[in-house]
Amino acid sequence: MIDVLIVEDEMPSARKLKAMLEKVAPDFNIVTILDSVNDTCDFLSQNTVELIFLDIHLADGNSFLIFEQQNINTPIIFTTAFDQYAIQAFEQNSIGYLLKPINHEKLIMAIDKFRATLDDKNSGNIDYNLLGQMIAKQQKQPEYRERFMIHYRGKIKTISINDVAYIYAENRGVFLCTFEGRIYDINQTLEQLSDELNPRNFFRANRKFIISISSINEAHLYSKSKLKLELNPPTNSEVIISSEKASKFKKWLAK
């Protein structure tokens, strides 16, 4: 029998994984199920297992904290909800991983990979601390603009991003309009600003407008599946969402 430890802070997921393992790997002995960094460190300081299924986010923190406290050479299959970019870190370090929800076929492949490495003396020589740093770097949330610095009537004025209703291009200039209806000239292009503004709150409606979700009063059906927006404060020109962007715009509104 192969002693196996499951570390998972969501008990339904842990029970499901245990049930799947009992079917596809009857020679696996599930020693216990743990849900925290502290409990896992305590367990591993007194016990050994041959395989660990390890969730990334646990009840009391990131599971990579375990490797800062324990010297672990046990093969690990990570269970994770990370996106494809973070998964590259696992692949580059020859780590077994399973994306949630766990797929039956993927589980079998991970187990087969584990079995193939049982006789590989180098299979445990993995720098888990480095892997944790790589994933943390890839998952770091981007920093978006929080305010604008405006030169206005010989003075410098700051405007919070929360006060911005929309930004638009007109007559070769780019202007910011606040919810109070005040307009300021800003020295940036809409293309530059598209990367600096939080996409949860701002949307590039077309070539001329970036709009705040809070500025939208109504969206009307327009010709050929286009949408026409009514914003607050009102705009001097029509704000039209093309048919190509209409679907993306609706998904953005629903987030």
Coordinates of N, CA and C in Angstrom, one line a residue:
M1 N 0.8 -1.2 0.0 CA 0.0 0.0 0.0 C 0.9 1.3 0.0
I2 N 0.4 2.3 -0.6 CA 1.1 3.6 -0.7 C 0.4 4.6 0.2
D3 N 1.1 5.0 1.2 CA 0.5 6.0 2.1 C 0.4 7.4 1.5
V4 N -0.9 7.9 1.5 CA -1.1 9.2 0.9 C -1.8 10.2 1.8
L5 N -1.3 11.4 1.8 CA -1.9 12.5 2.6 C -2.7 13.5 1.6
I6 N -3.9 13.8 2.0 CA -4.6 14.8 1.3 C -4.7 16.1 2.2
V7 N -4.3 17.2 1.6 CA -4.4 18.5 2.3 C -5.3 19.4 1.4
E8 N -6.5 19.7 2.0 CA -7.5 20.4 1.3 C -8.4 21.0 2.3
D9 N -8.7 22.4 2.2 CA -9.5 23.0 3.2 C -11.0 23.0 2.9
E10 N -11.4 22.5 1.7 CA -12.8 22.4 1.4 C -13.2 20.9 1.5
M11 N -13.9 20.6 2.5 CA -14.1 19.2 2.8 C -14.9 18.5 1.7
P12 N -15.9 19.1 1.0 CA -16.5 18.4 -0.1 C -15.5 18.0 -1.2
S13 N -14.6 18.9 -1.5 CA -13.5 18.6 -2.5 C -12.6 17.5 -2.0
A14 N -12.3 17.5 -0.7 CA -11.4 16.4 -0.2 C -12.1 15.1 -0.2
R15 N -13.4 15.0 0.1 CA -14.1 13.8 0.1 C -14.3 13.2 -1.3
K16 N -14.5 14.2 -2.3 CA -14.6 13.8 -3.7 C -13.3 13.2 -4.2
L17 N -12.2 13.9 -3.8 CA -10.9 13.4 -4.3 C -10.6 12.0 -3.6
K18 N -10.9 11.8 -2.4 CA -10.7 10.5 -1.7 C -11.5 9.4 -2.4
A19 N -12.7 9.7 -2.7 CA -13.6 8.7 -3.4 C -13.0 8.4 -4.8
M20 N -12.5 9.4 -5.5 CA -12.0 9.1 -6.8 C -10.7 8.2 -6.7
L21 N -9.9 8.5 -5.7 CA -8.7 7.8 -5.5 C -9.0 6.3 -5.1
E22 N -10.0 6.1 -4.4 CA -10.4 4.7 -4.0 C -10.8 3.9 -5.2
K23 N -11.3 4.6 -6.2 CA -11.7 3.9 -7.4 C -10.5 3.6 -8.4
V24 N -9.7 4.7 -8.6 CA -8.6 4.6 -9.6 C -7.3 4.1 -9.1
A25 N -7.1 4.1 -7.8 CA -5.9 3.7 -7.2 C -6.1 3.0 -5.9
P26 N -6.7 1.7 -5.9 CA -7.0 1.0 -4.7 C -5.8 0.7 -3.8
D27 N -4.6 0.8 -4.4 CA -3.4 0.6 -3.5 C -3.0 1.8 -2.7
F28 N -3.8 2.9 -2.9 CA -3.5 4.1 -2.1 C -4.2 4.0 -0.7
N29 N -3.4 4.3 0.3 CA -4.0 4.3 1.7 C -4.1 5.8 2.1
I30 N -5.3 6.3 2.1 CA -5.4 7.7 2.6 C -5.2 7.8 4.1
V31 N -4.1 8.2 4.5 CA -3.7 8.2 5.9 C -4.6 9.2 6.7
T32 N -4.8 10.4 6.1 CA -5.6 11.4 6.8 C -5.9 12.6 5.8
I33 N -6.8 13.4 6.2 CA -7.1 14.6 5.4 C -6.9 15.8 6.3
L34 N -6.1 16.8 5.9 CA -5.8 18.0 6.7 C -6.2 19.2 6.0
D35 N -6.5 20.3 6.7 CA -7.0 21.5 6.0 C -6.2 22.8 6.3
S36 N -5.0 22.7 6.9 CA -4.3 23.9 7.3 C -2.8 23.7 7.2
V37 N -2.1 24.8 7.1 CA -0.6 24.8 7.1 C -0.1 24.2 8.4
N38 N -0.6 24.7 9.5 CA -0.1 24.3 10.8 C -0.3 22.8 11.1
D39 N -1.5 22.3 10.8 CA -1.8 20.9 11.0 C -0.9 20.0 10.1
T40 N -0.7 20.5 8.9 CA 0.2 19.7 7.9 C 1.6 19.7 8.4
C41 N 2.1 20.8 8.9 CA 3.5 20.9 9.4 C 3.6 20.0 10.6
D42 N 2.7 20.0 11.5 CA 2.7 19.2 12.7 C 2.7 17.7 12.3
F43 N 1.8 17.3 11.3 CA 1.7 16.0 10.9 C 3.1 15.5 10.3
L44 N 3.6 16.3 9.4 CA 4.8 15.9 8.7 C 6.1 15.9 9.5
S45 N 6.0 16.6 10.7 CA 7.2 16.5 11.6 C 7.2 15.2 12.3
Q46 N 6.1 14.5 12.3 CA 6.1 13.2 13.1 C 5.8 12.0 12.2
N47 N 5.4 12.2 11.0 CA 4.9 11.1 10.1 C 5.5 11.3 8.7
T48 N 5.6 10.2 8.0 CA 6.0 10.2 6.6 C 4.9 9.5 5.7
V49 N 4.8 10.1 4.5 CA 3.9 9.5 3.5 C 4.7 9.4 2.2
E50 N 4.1 8.7 1.2 CA 4.8 8.5 0.0 C 4.3 9.4 -1.1
L51 N 3.1 10.1 -0.9 CA 2.5 11.0 -1.9 C 1.6 12.0 -1.1
I52 N 1.7 13.3 -1.6 CA 0.8 14.3 -1.0 C 0.0 14.9 -2.1
F53 N -1.3 15.0 -1.9 CA -2.2 15.8 -2.7 C -2.4 17.2 -2.0
L54 N -1.9 18.2 -2.5 CA -1.8 19.5 -1.8 C -2.5 20.6 -2.5
D55 N -3.5 21.2 -1.8 CA -4.2 22.4 -2.3 C -3.3 23.6 -2.1
I56 N -3.4 24.6 -2.9 CA -2.6 25.8 -2.8 C -3.0 26.7 -1.7
H57 N -4.3 27.0 -1.7 CA -4.9 27.9 -0.6 C -5.5 27.1 0.5
L58 N -5.0 27.2 1.7 CA -5.5 26.5 2.8 C -6.2 27.4 3.8
A59 N -6.7 26.8 4.9 CA -7.5 27.6 5.8 C -6.7 28.7 6.5
D60 N -5.4 28.5 6.7 CA -4.6 29.5 7.4 C -3.5 30.1 6.5
G61 N -3.6 30.0 5.2 CA -2.6 30.6 4.4 C -2.2 29.8 3.2
N62 N -1.2 30.3 2.4 CA -0.7 29.6 1.2 C 0.1 28.4 1.6
S63 N -0.1 27.3 0.9 CA 0.5 26.0 1.3 C 2.0 26.0 1.1
F64 N 2.6 27.0 0.4 CA 4.0 27.0 0.3 C 4.7 27.4 1.5
L65 N 3.9 27.9 2.5 CA 4.5 28.2 3.8 C 4.9 26.9 4.5
I66 N 4.4 25.8 4.1 CA 4.8 24.5 4.7 C 6.2 24.2 4.4
F67 N 6.7 24.5 3.2 CA 8.0 24.2 2.8 C 9.1 25.1 3.4
E68 N 8.6 26.3 4.0 CA 9.5 27.1 4.8 C 9.7 26.6 6.2
Q69 N 8.9 25.7 6.6 CA 9.0 25.1 7.9 C 9.4 23.6 7.9
Q70 N 9.2 22.9 6.8 CA 9.5 21.5 6.8 C 10.4 21.2 5.5
N71 N 11.3 20.3 5.7 CA 12.1 19.9 4.6 C 11.4 18.7 4.0
I72 N 10.8 18.9 2.8 CA 9.9 17.9 2.3 C 10.5 17.4 0.9
N73 N 10.7 16.1 0.8 CA 11.1 15.5 -0.4 C 10.0 14.5 -1.0
T74 N 8.9 14.5 -0.3 CA 7.8 13.7 -0.8 C 7.2 14.2 -2.1
P75 N 7.0 13.3 -3.1 CA 6.3 13.8 -4.3 C 5.0 14.4 -4.0
I76 N 4.7 15.5 -4.7 CA 3.5 16.2 -4.5 C 2.7 16.4 -5.8
I77 N 1.4 16.2 -5.7 CA 0.5 16.5 -6.8 C -0.4 17.7 -6.3
F78 N -0.2 18.9 -6.8 CA -0.9 20.1 -6.4 C -2.3 20.1 -7.0
T79 N -3.2 20.5 -6.2 CA -4.6 20.7 -6.7 C -4.8 22.2 -6.7
T80 N -5.2 22.8 -7.8 CA -5.2 24.2 -7.9 C -6.3 24.8 -8.8
A81 N -6.7 26.0 -8.6 CA -7.7 26.7 -9.4 C -6.9 27.7 -10.2
F82 N -5.6 27.7 -10.2 CA -4.8 28.8 -10.9 C -5.1 28.7 -12.5
D83 N -4.8 29.8 -13.1 CA -5.0 29.8 -14.6 C -3.8 29.3 -15.3
Q84 N -3.9 29.3 -16.6 CA -2.9 28.6 -17.4 C -1.5 29.2 -17.3
Y85 N -1.4 30.5 -17.0 CA -0.1 31.2 -16.9 C 0.6 30.7 -15.6
A86 N -0.1 30.6 -14.5 CA 0.5 30.1 -13.3 C 0.9 28.6 -13.5
I87 N 0.1 27.9 -14.2 CA 0.4 26.5 -14.4 C 1.7 26.3 -15.1
Q88 N 2.2 27.2 -15.9 CA 3.5 27.1 -16.5 C 4.6 26.9 -15.4
A89 N 4.4 27.5 -14.3 CA 5.4 27.3 -13.2 C 5.5 25.9 -12.8
F90 N 4.3 25.2 -12.7 CA 4.3 23.8 -12.3 C 5.0 22.9 -13.4
E91 N 4.7 23.2 -14.6 CA 5.2 22.4 -15.7 C 6.7 22.5 -15.8
Q92 N 7.2 23.8 -15.6 CA 8.6 24.0 -15.8 C 9.4 23.3 -14.6
N93 N 8.8 23.0 -13.5 CA 9.4 22.4 -12.4 C 9.1 20.9 -12.3
S94 N 8.4 20.3 -13.3 CA 8.1 18.9 -13.3 C 7.2 18.5 -12.1
I95 N 6.3 19.4 -11.8 CA 5.4 19.1 -10.7 C 4.1 18.5 -11.2
G96 N 3.5 17.5 -10.5 CA 2.2 17.1 -10.9 C 1.2 18.0 -10.4
Y97 N 0.2 18.3 -11.2 CA -0.9 19.2 -10.8 C -2.2 18.8 -11.4
L98 N -3.3 19.2 -10.7 CA -4.6 19.0 -11.1 C -5.4 20.3 -11.0
L99 N -6.1 20.7 -12.1 CA -6.9 21.8 -12.0 C -8.3 21.4 -11.5
K100 N -8.8 22.3 -10.6 CA -10.2 22.1 -10.1 C -11.2 22.6 -11.1
P101 N -12.4 22.0 -11.2 CA -12.7 20.7 -10.5 C -11.9 19.6 -11.2
I102 N -11.5 18.6 -10.4 CA -10.6 17.5 -10.8 C -11.3 16.6 -11.8
N103 N -10.6 16.4 -12.9 CA -11.1 15.6 -14.0 C -10.5 14.2 -13.8
H104 N -11.4 13.2 -14.0 CA -11.1 11.8 -13.8 C -9.9 11.3 -14.6
E105 N -9.9 11.7 -15.9 CA -8.7 11.3 -16.7 C -7.4 11.9 -16.3
K106 N -7.5 13.2 -16.0 CA -6.3 14.0 -15.5 C -5.8 13.4 -14.2
L107 N -6.6 12.9 -13.4 CA -6.2 12.3 -12.1 C -5.4 11.1 -12.4
I108 N -5.9 10.2 -13.3 CA -5.2 9.0 -13.6 C -3.9 9.3 -14.2
M109 N -3.8 10.3 -15.1 CA -2.5 10.7 -15.7 C -1.5 11.2 -14.6
A110 N -2.0 11.9 -13.7 CA -1.1 12.4 -12.6 C -0.6 11.2 -11.7
I111 N -1.5 10.3 -11.5 CA -1.1 9.1 -10.7 C -0.1 8.3 -11.5
D112 N -0.3 8.1 -12.8 CA 0.6 7.4 -13.6 C 2.0 8.0 -13.6
K113 N 2.0 9.4 -13.7 CA 3.3 10.1 -13.6 C 4.0 9.9 -12.3
F114 N 3.2 9.9 -11.2 CA 3.8 9.6 -9.9 C 4.4 8.2 -9.9
R115 N 3.7 7.2 -10.4 CA 4.2 5.8 -10.4 C 5.5 5.7 -11.2
A116 N 5.6 6.4 -12.3 CA 6.8 6.4 -13.1 C 8.0 7.0 -12.4
T117 N 7.7 7.8 -11.4 CA 8.9 8.5 -10.8 C 9.2 7.8 -9.4
L118 N 8.6 6.7 -9.1 CA 8.8 6.0 -7.8 C 10.3 5.6 -7.7
D119 N 10.9 5.2 -8.8 CA 12.2 4.7 -8.8 C 13.3 5.8 -9.2
D120 N 12.8 7.0 -9.4 CA 13.6 8.1 -9.8 C 14.1 8.8 -8.6
K121 N 15.4 8.6 -8.3 CA 16.0 9.2 -7.1 C 16.0 10.7 -7.1
N122 N 15.9 11.3 -8.2 CA 15.9 12.8 -8.3 C 14.5 13.4 -8.4
S123 N 13.5 12.6 -8.3 CA 12.2 13.1 -8.4 C 11.8 14.0 -7.3
G124 N 12.4 13.9 -6.1 CA 12.1 14.8 -5.0 C 13.0 16.0 -4.9
N125 N 13.9 16.2 -5.8 CA 14.8 17.3 -5.7 C 14.2 18.5 -6.4
I126 N 13.2 19.1 -5.8 CA 12.5 20.2 -6.3 C 12.5 21.3 -5.3
D127 N 12.8 22.5 -5.8 CA 12.8 23.7 -4.9 C 11.4 24.2 -4.8
Y128 N 10.7 23.8 -3.8 CA 9.3 24.2 -3.6 C 9.2 25.7 -3.2
N129 N 10.2 26.2 -2.5 CA 10.2 27.7 -2.2 C 10.3 28.5 -3.5
L130 N 11.1 28.1 -4.4 CA 11.3 28.8 -5.6 C 10.0 28.7 -6.4
L131 N 9.4 27.6 -6.4 CA 8.1 27.4 -7.2 C 7.0 28.3 -6.6
G132 N 7.0 28.4 -5.3 CA 6.0 29.3 -4.6 C 6.3 30.8 -5.0
Q133 N 7.5 31.2 -5.1 CA 7.8 32.6 -5.5 C 7.4 32.8 -7.0
M134 N 7.6 31.8 -7.8 CA 7.3 32.0 -9.2 C 5.8 32.1 -9.4
I135 N 5.0 31.3 -8.6 CA 3.5 31.4 -8.7 C 3.0 32.7 -8.2
A136 N 3.6 33.1 -7.0 CA 3.2 34.4 -6.4 C 3.5 35.6 -7.4
K137 N 4.6 35.5 -8.1 CA 4.9 36.6 -9.0 C 3.9 36.6 -10.2
Q138 N 3.6 35.4 -10.7 CA 2.6 35.3 -11.8 C 1.2 35.7 -11.4
Q139 N 0.9 35.5 -10.2 CA -0.5 35.8 -9.7 C -0.6 37.2 -9.1
K140 N 0.4 37.9 -9.1 CA 0.4 39.3 -8.5 C -0.6 40.1 -9.3
Q141 N -1.5 40.8 -8.6 CA -2.5 41.6 -9.3 C -1.8 42.9 -9.8
P142 N -2.1 43.2 -11.0 CA -1.6 44.4 -11.6 C -2.0 45.7 -10.8
E143 N -1.2 46.7 -10.8 CA -1.5 47.9 -10.1 C -2.1 48.9 -11.1
Y144 N -3.4 49.3 -10.9 CA -4.0 50.2 -11.8 C -4.0 51.6 -11.3
R145 N -4.2 52.6 -12.2 CA -4.2 54.0 -11.8 C -5.2 54.3 -10.8
E146 N -4.8 55.1 -9.8 CA -5.8 55.5 -8.7 C -6.2 56.9 -8.8
R147 N -5.4 57.7 -9.5 CA -5.7 59.2 -9.6 C -5.0 59.8 -10.8
F148 N -5.5 60.9 -11.2 CA -4.9 61.7 -12.3 C -4.3 63.0 -11.7
M149 N -3.2 63.4 -12.2 CA -2.6 64.7 -11.9 C -2.9 65.7 -13.0
I150 N -3.6 66.7 -12.8 CA -4.1 67.6 -13.8 C -3.4 69.0 -13.7
H151 N -3.0 69.5 -14.8 CA -2.5 70.9 -14.8 C -3.7 71.8 -15.2
Y152 N -4.2 72.6 -14.2 CA -5.4 73.4 -14.4 C -5.2 74.8 -13.9
R153 N -5.3 75.8 -14.9 CA -5.2 77.2 -14.5 C -3.9 77.5 -13.7
G154 N -2.9 77.0 -14.2 CA -1.6 77.3 -13.5 C -1.4 76.5 -12.2
K155 N -2.3 75.6 -11.9 CA -2.1 74.8 -10.7 C -2.1 73.3 -11.0
I156 N -1.7 72.5 -10.0 CA -1.7 71.1 -10.2 C -2.9 70.6 -9.3
K157 N -3.7 69.8 -9.9 CA -4.9 69.3 -9.3 C -4.9 67.7 -9.4
T158 N -5.3 67.1 -8.3 CA -5.5 65.6 -8.4 C -6.9 65.2 -8.4
I159 N -7.2 64.2 -9.3 CA -8.6 63.7 -9.4 C -8.6 62.2 -9.2
S160 N -9.4 61.8 -8.2 CA -9.5 60.4 -7.9 C -10.1 59.6 -9.1
I161 N -9.6 58.4 -9.3 CA -10.2 57.6 -10.4 C -11.7 57.3 -10.2
N162 N -12.1 57.4 -8.9 CA -13.6 57.2 -8.6 C -14.4 58.3 -9.1
D163 N -13.8 59.5 -9.4 CA -14.5 60.6 -9.8 C -14.6 60.7 -11.3
V164 N -14.0 59.8 -12.0 CA -13.9 59.9 -13.5 C -15.1 59.2 -14.1
A165 N -15.9 59.9 -14.9 CA -17.1 59.3 -15.6 C -16.7 58.7 -16.9
Y166 N -15.9 59.4 -17.7 CA -15.4 58.8 -18.9 C -14.2 59.7 -19.4
I167 N -13.5 59.1 -20.4 CA -12.4 59.8 -21.0 C -12.6 59.7 -22.5
Y168 N -12.4 60.8 -23.2 CA -12.7 60.8 -24.6 C -11.7 61.6 -25.4
A169 N -11.6 61.2 -26.7 CA -10.7 61.9 -27.6 C -11.5 62.8 -28.5
E170 N -11.0 64.0 -28.7 CA -11.7 65.0 -29.6 C -10.7 66.0 -30.1
N171 N -10.8 66.3 -31.4 CA -9.9 67.4 -32.0 C -8.5 67.2 -31.6
R172 N -8.0 66.0 -31.7 CA -6.6 65.6 -31.5 C -6.2 65.8 -30.0
G173 N -7.1 65.9 -29.1 CA -6.8 66.0 -27.7 C -7.6 64.9 -27.0
V174 N -7.2 64.6 -25.7 CA -7.8 63.6 -24.9 C -8.3 64.3 -23.6
F175 N -9.5 64.1 -23.2 CA -10.1 64.8 -22.1 C -10.8 63.9 -21.1
L176 N -10.7 64.3 -19.9 CA -11.3 63.6 -18.8 C -12.6 64.3 -18.3
C177 N -13.7 63.6 -18.1 CA -14.9 64.2 -17.7 C -15.3 63.6 -16.3
T178 N -15.5 64.4 -15.3 CA -15.8 63.9 -14.0 C -17.3 63.8 -13.9
F179 N -17.8 63.1 -12.8 CA -19.2 63.0 -12.6 C -19.9 64.3 -12.3
E180 N -19.1 65.3 -11.9 CA -19.7 66.6 -11.7 C -19.8 67.4 -13.0
G181 N -19.3 66.8 -14.1 CA -19.4 67.4 -15.4 C -18.2 68.3 -15.8
R182 N -17.2 68.3 -15.0 CA -16.0 69.1 -15.2 C -15.1 68.4 -16.2
I183 N -14.5 69.1 -17.1 CA -13.7 68.5 -18.2 C -12.3 69.0 -18.1
Y184 N -11.3 68.1 -18.2 CA -9.9 68.5 -18.1 C -9.1 67.8 -19.2
D185 N -8.2 68.5 -19.7 CA -7.3 68.0 -20.7 C -6.2 67.2 -20.1
I186 N -6.0 66.0 -20.6 CA -4.9 65.1 -20.1 C -3.9 64.8 -21.2
N187 N -2.7 64.6 -20.9 CA -1.6 64.4 -21.9 C -1.3 62.9 -22.0
Q188 N -2.3 62.1 -22.4 CA -2.2 60.7 -22.6 C -3.1 60.2 -23.7
T189 N -2.8 59.1 -24.4 CA -3.7 58.6 -25.4 C -4.6 57.6 -24.8
L190 N -5.7 57.3 -25.5 CA -6.6 56.3 -25.0 C -6.0 54.9 -24.9
E191 N -5.1 54.7 -25.9 CA -4.4 53.4 -25.9 C -3.6 53.2 -24.6
Q192 N -2.9 54.3 -24.2 CA -2.1 54.2 -23.0 C -3.0 54.0 -21.8
L193 N -4.1 54.7 -21.7 CA -5.0 54.6 -20.6 C -5.7 53.3 -20.5
S194 N -5.9 52.6 -21.6 CA -6.6 51.3 -21.6 C -5.8 50.3 -20.8
D195 N -4.5 50.4 -20.7 CA -3.7 49.5 -19.9 C -3.5 49.9 -18.5
E196 N -3.9 51.2 -18.2 CA -3.7 51.7 -16.8 C -4.9 51.7 -16.0
L197 N -6.1 51.5 -16.6 CA -7.4 51.6 -15.9 C -7.9 50.2 -15.6
N198 N -8.4 50.0 -14.4 CA -8.9 48.7 -14.0 C -10.1 48.2 -15.0
P199 N -9.9 47.1 -15.7 CA -10.9 46.7 -16.6 C -12.2 46.3 -16.0
R200 N -12.3 46.1 -14.7 CA -13.5 45.8 -14.0 C -14.4 47.1 -14.0
N201 N -13.8 48.2 -14.0 CA -14.5 49.5 -13.8 C -14.6 50.3 -15.1
F202 N -13.6 50.1 -16.0 CA -13.6 50.9 -17.2 C -13.6 50.0 -18.5
F203 N -14.3 50.5 -19.5 CA -14.4 49.8 -20.8 C -14.1 50.7 -22.0
R204 N -13.3 50.2 -22.9 CA -13.0 50.9 -24.1 C -14.2 50.7 -25.1
A205 N -15.1 51.7 -25.1 CA -16.3 51.6 -25.8 C -16.0 51.6 -27.3
N206 N -15.2 52.5 -27.8 CA -14.8 52.6 -29.2 C -13.5 53.4 -29.3
R207 N -13.2 53.9 -30.5 CA -12.0 54.6 -30.7 C -11.9 56.0 -29.9
K208 N -13.1 56.5 -29.5 CA -13.1 57.8 -28.9 C -13.4 57.8 -27.4
F209 N -13.9 56.7 -26.9 CA -14.4 56.7 -25.5 C -13.9 55.5 -24.7
I210 N -13.5 55.9 -23.4 CA -13.3 54.9 -22.4 C -14.3 55.3 -21.3
I211 N -15.2 54.4 -20.9 CA -16.3 54.8 -20.0 C -16.2 54.0 -18.6
S212 N -16.6 54.7 -17.6 CA -16.7 54.1 -16.3 C -18.1 53.4 -16.2
I213 N -18.1 52.2 -15.6 CA -19.4 51.5 -15.5 C -20.4 52.3 -14.7
S214 N -20.0 53.2 -13.8 CA -20.9 54.0 -13.1 C -21.5 55.1 -13.9
S215 N -21.0 55.4 -15.0 CA -21.5 56.5 -15.8 C -22.6 56.1 -16.8
I216 N -22.9 54.8 -16.8 CA -23.9 54.3 -17.8 C -25.3 54.5 -17.2
N217 N -26.1 55.3 -17.9 CA -27.5 55.4 -17.6 C -28.3 54.3 -18.2
E218 N -28.2 54.2 -19.6 CA -28.9 53.2 -20.3 C -28.1 52.8 -21.6
A219 N -28.5 51.6 -22.0 CA -27.9 51.1 -23.3 C -29.1 50.7 -24.2
H220 N -29.1 51.3 -25.4 CA -30.2 51.0 -26.3 C -29.7 50.2 -27.5
L221 N -30.6 49.3 -28.0 CA -30.3 48.6 -29.2 C -30.2 49.6 -30.4
Y222 N -29.2 49.4 -31.2 CA -29.0 50.4 -32.3 C -29.0 49.5 -33.6
S223 N -28.8 50.1 -34.7 CA -28.8 49.4 -36.0 C -27.7 48.3 -36.1
K224 N -28.1 47.2 -36.7 CA -27.2 46.1 -37.0 C -26.5 45.6 -35.7
S225 N -27.2 45.4 -34.7 CA -26.7 44.8 -33.4 C -25.8 45.7 -32.6
K226 N -25.8 46.9 -33.0 CA -25.0 47.9 -32.2 C -25.7 48.3 -31.0
L227 N -25.0 49.0 -30.1 CA -25.6 49.5 -28.9 C -25.3 51.0 -28.8
K228 N -26.2 51.8 -28.3 CA -26.0 53.2 -28.1 C -26.2 53.5 -26.6
L229 N -25.2 54.2 -26.1 CA -25.1 54.4 -24.6 C -25.5 55.8 -24.3
E230 N -26.3 55.9 -23.2 CA -26.5 57.2 -22.6 C -25.7 57.3 -21.3
L231 N -24.9 58.3 -21.2 CA -24.0 58.4 -20.1 C -24.3 59.6 -19.2
N232 N -23.9 59.5 -18.0 CA -24.0 60.6 -17.1 C -22.6 61.1 -16.5
P233 N -22.2 62.3 -16.9 CA -22.9 63.4 -17.5 C -23.1 63.1 -19.0
P234 N -24.1 63.8 -19.7 CA -24.3 63.6 -21.1 C -23.1 63.9 -21.9
T235 N -22.9 63.3 -23.1 CA -21.8 63.5 -23.9 C -22.2 64.4 -25.1
N236 N -21.2 65.1 -25.7 CA -21.5 65.9 -26.9 C -21.7 65.1 -28.1
S237 N -21.2 63.9 -28.2 CA -21.3 63.1 -29.3 C -21.8 61.7 -28.9
E238 N -22.4 61.0 -29.9 CA -23.0 59.7 -29.6 C -21.9 58.7 -29.2
V239 N -22.2 57.8 -28.2 CA -21.3 56.7 -27.8 C -21.9 55.4 -28.3
I240 N -21.3 54.9 -29.3 CA -21.8 53.7 -30.0 C -20.9 52.5 -29.7
I241 N -21.5 51.4 -29.3 CA -20.7 50.1 -29.2 C -21.0 49.3 -30.5
S242 N -19.9 48.9 -31.1 CA -20.0 48.2 -32.4 C -20.6 46.8 -32.1
S243 N -21.1 46.2 -33.2 CA -21.7 44.8 -33.1 C -20.6 43.8 -32.6
E244 N -19.4 44.1 -33.0 CA -18.3 43.2 -32.7 C -18.0 43.3 -31.2
K245 N -18.2 44.5 -30.6 CA -17.9 44.7 -29.2 C -19.1 44.5 -28.3
A246 N -20.3 44.4 -28.8 CA -21.5 44.4 -28.0 C -21.5 43.2 -27.0
S247 N -21.1 42.0 -27.5 CA -21.1 40.9 -26.6 C -20.2 41.0 -25.5
K248 N -19.0 41.5 -25.8 CA -18.0 41.7 -24.7 C -18.4 42.8 -23.7
F249 N -19.1 43.8 -24.2 CA -19.6 44.9 -23.4 C -20.7 44.3 -22.4
K250 N -21.6 43.5 -22.9 CA -22.6 42.9 -22.1 C -22.0 42.0 -21.0
K251 N -21.0 41.2 -21.3 CA -20.3 40.4 -20.3 C -19.7 41.3 -19.3
W252 N -19.1 42.4 -19.7 CA -18.5 43.3 -18.8 C -19.5 43.9 -17.8
L253 N -20.6 44.2 -18.3 CA -21.7 44.8 -17.4 C -22.2 43.7 -16.4
A254 N -22.1 42.5 -16.8 CA -22.7 41.4 -15.9 C -21.7 40.9 -14.9
K255 N -20.4 41.4 -14.9 CA -19.4 40.9 -14.0 C -19.7 41.4 -12.6

